[in-house]
CSV table of C-alpha atoms and ligand atoms in Angstrom, one decimal:
chain,number,residue,atom,x,y,z
H,1,UNK,CA,1.5,21.9,2.6
H,2,UNK,CA,-0.1,20.1,5.6
H,3,UNK,CA,1.1,21.4,8.9
H,4,UNK,CA,4.0,19.5,10.5
H,5,UNK,CA,2.9,18.3,14.0
H,6,UNK,CA,4.9,16.7,16.8
H,7,UNK,CA,2.3,15.6,19.3
H,8,UNK,CA,3.0,13.9,22.6
H,9,UNK,CA,0.4,11.7,24.3
H,10,UNK,CA,1.3,11.4,27.9
H,11,UNK,CA,-1.5,8.9,28.5
H,12,UNK,CA,-2.0,8.2,32.2
H,13,UNK,CA,1.4,9.4,33.2
H,14,UNK,CA,2.5,12.6,35.0
H,15,UNK,CA,2.1,14.2,38.3
H,16,UNK,CA,2.7,17.9,38.9
H,17,UNK,CA,6.5,17.5,38.9
H,18,UNK,CA,6.2,16.7,35.2
H,19,UNK,CA,5.9,20.5,34.6
H,20,UNK,CA,9.7,20.6,34.5
H,21,UNK,CA,9.7,18.4,31.4
H,22,UNK,CA,6.9,20.4,29.8
H,23,UNK,CA,8.9,23.6,30.4
H,24,UNK,CA,11.9,22.1,28.7
H,25,UNK,CA,9.8,20.9,25.8
H,26,UNK,CA,8.2,24.4,25.4
H,27,UNK,CA,11.7,26.1,25.6
H,28,UNK,CA,13.2,23.7,23.0
H,29,UNK,CA,10.4,23.4,20.5
H,30,UNK,CA,11.8,24.1,17.0
H,31,UNK,CA,10.3,26.6,14.6
H,32,UNK,CA,8.1,25.4,11.8
H,33,UNK,CA,6.5,22.6,13.7
H,34,UNK,CA,3.4,22.5,15.9
H,35,UNK,CA,4.8,20.9,19.1
H,36,UNK,CA,2.0,19.9,21.4
H,37,UNK,CA,1.5,17.8,24.5
H,38,UNK,CA,-1.6,16.0,25.5
H,39,UNK,CA,-1.1,15.6,29.3
H,40,UNK,CA,-3.6,14.0,31.6
H,41,UNK,CA,-6.4,16.5,32.1
H,42,UNK,CA,-5.4,17.0,35.7
H,43,UNK,CA,-2.2,18.7,34.4
H,44,UNK,CA,-3.7,21.0,31.7
H,45,UNK,CA,-3.9,23.9,34.1
H,46,UNK,CA,-0.4,23.2,35.5
H,47,UNK,CA,1.4,23.3,32.1
H,48,UNK,CA,3.7,26.3,31.2
H,49,UNK,CA,2.4,29.2,29.1
H,50,UNK,CA,3.5,28.9,25.5
H,51,UNK,CA,3.2,25.1,25.3
H,52,UNK,CA,0.4,24.0,22.9
H,53,UNK,CA,-1.9,21.6,24.7
H,54,UNK,CA,-4.3,18.9,23.8
H,55,UNK,CA,-6.8,16.7,25.7
H,56,UNK,CA,-6.7,12.9,25.4
H,57,UNK,CA,-10.4,12.2,25.1
H,58,UNK,CA,-13.7,13.8,25.9
H,59,UNK,CA,-17.4,13.0,26.5
H,60,UNK,CA,-19.6,13.9,23.5
H,61,UNK,CA,-22.1,15.8,25.6
H,62,UNK,CA,-21.6,19.5,26.5
H,63,UNK,CA,-22.4,19.0,30.2
H,64,UNK,CA,-24.6,17.0,32.5
H,65,UNK,CA,-24.8,13.9,34.7
H,66,UNK,CA,-21.7,12.0,33.5
H,67,UNK,CA,-19.7,11.3,36.6
H,68,UNK,CA,-15.9,11.2,36.0
H,69,UNK,CA,-16.1,12.4,32.4
H,70,UNK,CA,-14.9,15.7,30.9
H,71,UNK,CA,-16.5,17.7,28.2
H,72,UNK,CA,-14.7,19.1,25.2
H,73,UNK,CA,-15.6,22.6,26.5
H,74,UNK,CA,-13.9,21.8,29.8
H,75,UNK,CA,-10.7,20.8,28.1
H,76,UNK,CA,-10.7,23.9,26.0
H,77,UNK,CA,-11.4,26.0,29.1
H,78,UNK,CA,-8.4,24.4,30.8
H,79,UNK,CA,-6.1,25.4,27.9
H,80,UNK,CA,-6.4,22.7,25.2
H,81,UNK,CA,-6.5,23.7,21.6
H,82,UNK,CA,-6.5,20.1,20.3
H,83,UNK,CA,-8.0,16.8,21.5
H,84,UNK,CA,-7.4,13.2,20.6
H,85,UNK,CA,-10.3,11.0,19.6
H,86,UNK,CA,-10.5,7.3,19.0
H,87,UNK,CA,-7.2,6.2,20.5
H,88,UNK,CA,-7.1,2.4,20.4
H,89,UNK,CA,-6.6,2.4,24.2
H,90,UNK,CA,-10.0,4.2,24.5
H,91,UNK,CA,-11.6,1.8,22.1
H,92,UNK,CA,-10.2,-1.2,24.1
H,93,UNK,CA,-10.5,0.1,27.7
H,94,UNK,CA,-13.8,1.9,27.2
H,95,UNK,CA,-15.5,0.1,24.3
H,96,UNK,CA,-15.6,3.3,22.2
H,97,UNK,CA,-17.1,2.6,18.7
H,98,UNK,CA,-16.6,4.6,15.6
H,99,UNK,CA,-20.0,6.2,16.2
H,100,UNK,CA,-18.9,7.3,19.7
H,101,UNK,CA,-15.7,8.7,18.3
H,102,UNK,CA,-17.6,10.6,15.6
H,103,UNK,CA,-19.7,12.2,18.3
H,104,UNK,CA,-16.6,13.2,20.2
H,105,UNK,CA,-15.0,14.7,17.1
H,106,UNK,CA,-18.1,16.8,16.6
H,107,UNK,CA,-17.9,17.9,20.3
H,108,UNK,CA,-14.3,18.8,19.9
H,109,UNK,CA,-15.1,21.0,16.9
H,110,UNK,CA,-18.0,22.6,18.7
H,111,UNK,CA,-15.6,23.5,21.6
H,112,UNK,CA,-13.4,25.3,19.1
H,113,UNK,CA,-10.6,22.7,19.2
H,114,UNK,CA,-9.1,20.6,16.4
H,115,UNK,CA,-9.4,16.8,16.6
H,116,UNK,CA,-6.6,14.3,16.2
H,117,UNK,CA,-8.5,11.3,15.0
H,118,UNK,CA,-6.6,8.0,15.8
H,119,UNK,CA,-7.1,5.0,13.6
H,120,UNK,CA,-5.2,1.7,13.5
H,121,UNK,CA,-5.4,-2.0,12.7
H,122,UNK,CA,-4.6,-4.9,15.1
H,123,UNK,CA,-2.0,-7.5,14.2
H,124,UNK,CA,-4.7,-10.0,13.5
H,125,UNK,CA,-6.3,-7.6,11.0
H,126,UNK,CA,-3.0,-6.9,9.3
H,127,UNK,CA,-2.1,-10.6,9.0
H,128,UNK,CA,-5.5,-11.2,7.5
H,129,UNK,CA,-4.7,-8.5,4.8
H,130,UNK,CA,-7.5,-6.3,6.1
H,131,UNK,CA,-5.5,-3.3,7.1
H,132,UNK,CA,-6.9,-0.8,4.6
H,133,UNK,CA,-10.5,-2.0,4.9
H,134,UNK,CA,-10.2,-1.5,8.7
H,135,UNK,CA,-8.7,1.9,8.4
H,136,UNK,CA,-11.1,3.2,5.8
H,137,UNK,CA,-14.0,1.9,7.9
H,138,UNK,CA,-12.7,3.7,10.9
H,139,UNK,CA,-12.0,6.9,8.9
H,140,UNK,CA,-15.5,6.8,7.3
H,141,UNK,CA,-17.3,5.9,10.5
H,142,UNK,CA,-15.5,8.2,12.9
H,143,UNK,CA,-15.0,11.4,10.9
H,144,UNK,CA,-18.3,13.4,10.6
H,145,UNK,CA,-19.3,15.7,7.8
H,146,UNK,CA,-17.6,19.1,8.2
H,147,UNK,CA,-14.1,17.9,8.5
H,148,UNK,CA,-11.4,20.2,7.1
H,149,UNK,CA,-7.7,20.5,7.2
H,150,UNK,CA,-8.1,23.2,9.8
H,151,UNK,CA,-10.2,21.2,12.3
H,152,UNK,CA,-8.9,17.6,11.8
H,153,UNK,CA,-5.6,15.7,11.8
H,154,UNK,CA,-5.5,11.9,11.3
H,155,UNK,CA,-3.1,9.8,13.2
H,156,UNK,CA,-2.3,6.3,11.9
H,157,UNK,CA,-1.4,4.1,14.9
H,158,UNK,CA,-1.1,0.4,14.2
H,159,UNK,CA,-2.3,-1.2,17.5
H,160,UNK,CA,0.6,-3.7,17.3
H,161,UNK,CA,3.2,-1.0,17.3
H,162,UNK,CA,1.9,1.0,20.3
H,163,UNK,CA,4.1,0.7,23.3
H,164,UNK,CA,5.7,-2.5,21.9
H,165,UNK,CA,8.9,-1.0,20.6
H,166,UNK,CA,7.9,-2.5,17.3
H,167,UNK,CA,7.7,0.3,14.8
H,168,UNK,CA,6.0,-0.2,11.4
H,169,UNK,CA,8.4,-0.3,8.6
H,170,UNK,CA,8.7,2.7,6.3
H,171,UNK,CA,7.2,0.6,3.5
H,172,UNK,CA,4.2,-0.2,5.7
H,173,UNK,CA,3.7,3.4,6.8
H,174,UNK,CA,4.2,4.7,3.2
H,175,UNK,CA,1.5,2.3,1.8
H,176,UNK,CA,-1.0,3.2,4.5
H,177,UNK,CA,-0.4,7.0,4.4
H,178,UNK,CA,-0.6,7.1,0.6
H,179,UNK,CA,-4.0,5.3,0.8
H,180,UNK,CA,-5.3,7.5,3.5
H,181,UNK,CA,-4.2,10.6,1.6
H,182,UNK,CA,-6.2,9.3,-1.4
H,183,UNK,CA,-9.3,8.7,0.7
H,184,UNK,CA,-9.1,12.1,2.3
H,185,UNK,CA,-8.7,13.8,-1.1
H,186,UNK,CA,-11.7,11.9,-2.4
H,187,UNK,CA,-13.8,13.0,0.6
H,188,UNK,CA,-12.7,16.5,1.5
H,189,UNK,CA,-12.2,19.5,-0.6
H,190,UNK,CA,-8.9,20.2,1.2
H,191,UNK,CA,-8.1,16.5,1.9
H,192,UNK,CA,-4.6,17.1,0.5
H,193,UNK,CA,-3.9,19.5,3.3
H,194,UNK,CA,-4.9,17.3,6.2
H,195,UNK,CA,-1.9,16.5,8.4
H,196,UNK,CA,-1.3,12.7,8.6
H,197,UNK,CA,0.6,11.6,11.7
H,198,UNK,CA,2.2,8.2,12.3
H,199,UNK,CA,2.2,6.8,15.9
H,200,UNK,CA,3.6,3.6,17.4
H,201,UNK,CA,7.0,3.3,19.0
H,202,UNK,CA,8.3,6.5,17.4
H,203,UNK,CA,11.8,7.4,18.9
H,204,UNK,CA,14.6,9.8,18.0
H,205,UNK,CA,16.3,6.9,16.2
H,206,UNK,CA,13.5,6.0,13.8
H,207,UNK,CA,11.8,9.4,13.4
H,208,UNK,CA,13.8,10.8,10.5
H,209,UNK,CA,13.2,7.9,8.1
H,210,UNK,CA,9.4,8.1,8.8
H,211,UNK,CA,9.3,11.9,8.3
H,212,UNK,CA,11.1,11.4,4.9
H,213,UNK,CA,8.0,9.6,3.6
H,214,UNK,CA,5.7,11.7,1.3
H,215,UNK,CA,2.5,11.7,3.4
H,216,UNK,CA,3.9,11.6,6.9
H,217,UNK,CA,3.5,15.1,8.3
H,218,UNK,CA,4.4,14.3,11.9
H,219,UNK,CA,4.1,11.9,14.7
H,220,UNK,CA,1.9,11.0,17.7
H,221,UNK,CA,4.4,9.9,20.3
H,222,UNK,CA,3.7,8.1,23.6
H,223,UNK,CA,6.6,6.9,25.7
H,224,UNK,CA,9.2,9.0,24.0
H,225,UNK,CA,7.2,12.2,24.7
H,226,UNK,CA,7.4,12.0,28.5
H,227,UNK,CA,10.9,13.5,28.6
H,228,UNK,CA,12.2,16.5,26.7
H,229,UNK,CA,15.5,14.8,25.9
H,230,UNK,CA,13.6,12.1,24.1
H,231,UNK,CA,10.8,14.2,22.5
H,232,UNK,CA,12.7,17.3,21.3
H,233,UNK,CA,15.0,15.3,18.9
H,234,UNK,CA,11.8,13.9,17.3
H,235,UNK,CA,10.4,17.5,16.9
H,236,UNK,CA,13.7,18.6,15.5
H,237,UNK,CA,13.8,15.7,13.0
H,238,UNK,CA,10.4,16.8,11.8
H,239,UNK,CA,11.5,20.4,11.5
H,240,UNK,CA,14.5,19.3,9.4
H,241,UNK,CA,12.4,17.0,7.1
M,301,13P,P1,4.2,4.7,22.0
M,301,13P,O1,5.0,5.8,21.3
M,301,13P,O2,4.5,4.6,23.4
M,301,13P,O3,4.3,3.5,21.2
M,301,13P,O4,2.6,5.2,22.0
M,301,13P,C1,2.1,5.6,20.8
M,301,13P,C2,0.7,6.1,21.1
M,301,13P,O5,-0.2,5.4,21.4
M,301,13P,C3,0.5,7.6,20.9
M,301,13P,O6,-0.8,7.9,21.0
């Protein structure tokens, strides 16, 4: 079975006082689920022991003259075991392409971390009936050779559902995850074991129906991961699924 993963992406939110929420998340994380938080990199070193951590993005190079950037090795050194790659906000804000994302995923693996590769279609692409074409192109272009269920998780995050309160319907998520599972099985020897996460306005109130779907192995949560009282019920719904 793919691992169950409840991942929180804090994005550009959180000062040192956020440690209290992280402590509550670490203390309340249920058995049987990888509960992980991707805080801003400034907070990685301030997070409590025992909380699984991820970075949000990295530069593909190991080190060098890249002012303001962070290497995968730096994130790992600061305590991250996972790192996001290809989040749509990075693609939009920083113009990251699939080739850029593939280089980051390789760097994440080299640093000994597992990558959470984010893919997703825009509303315009969905309305033009191009959803699966777009997702397959992102998956093929951004996932390098060498991917396994141990070093890679794929997060489906429809761009139109991120931070909008507009969650994809179970039917929409089911159709996409089913197709992604097939694509991963075709490409990877252990593609059936790769965890597939859904992200986009996941909340305690909609988590259980998403986790009931065949190929939804967890969630990548933005806004509702900032507070333990919002995030823990999602992790518990996953544990119970
Ligand atoms: P929201 O849960 O705030 O919609 O964000 C989802 C997301 O982008 C997680 O990476």
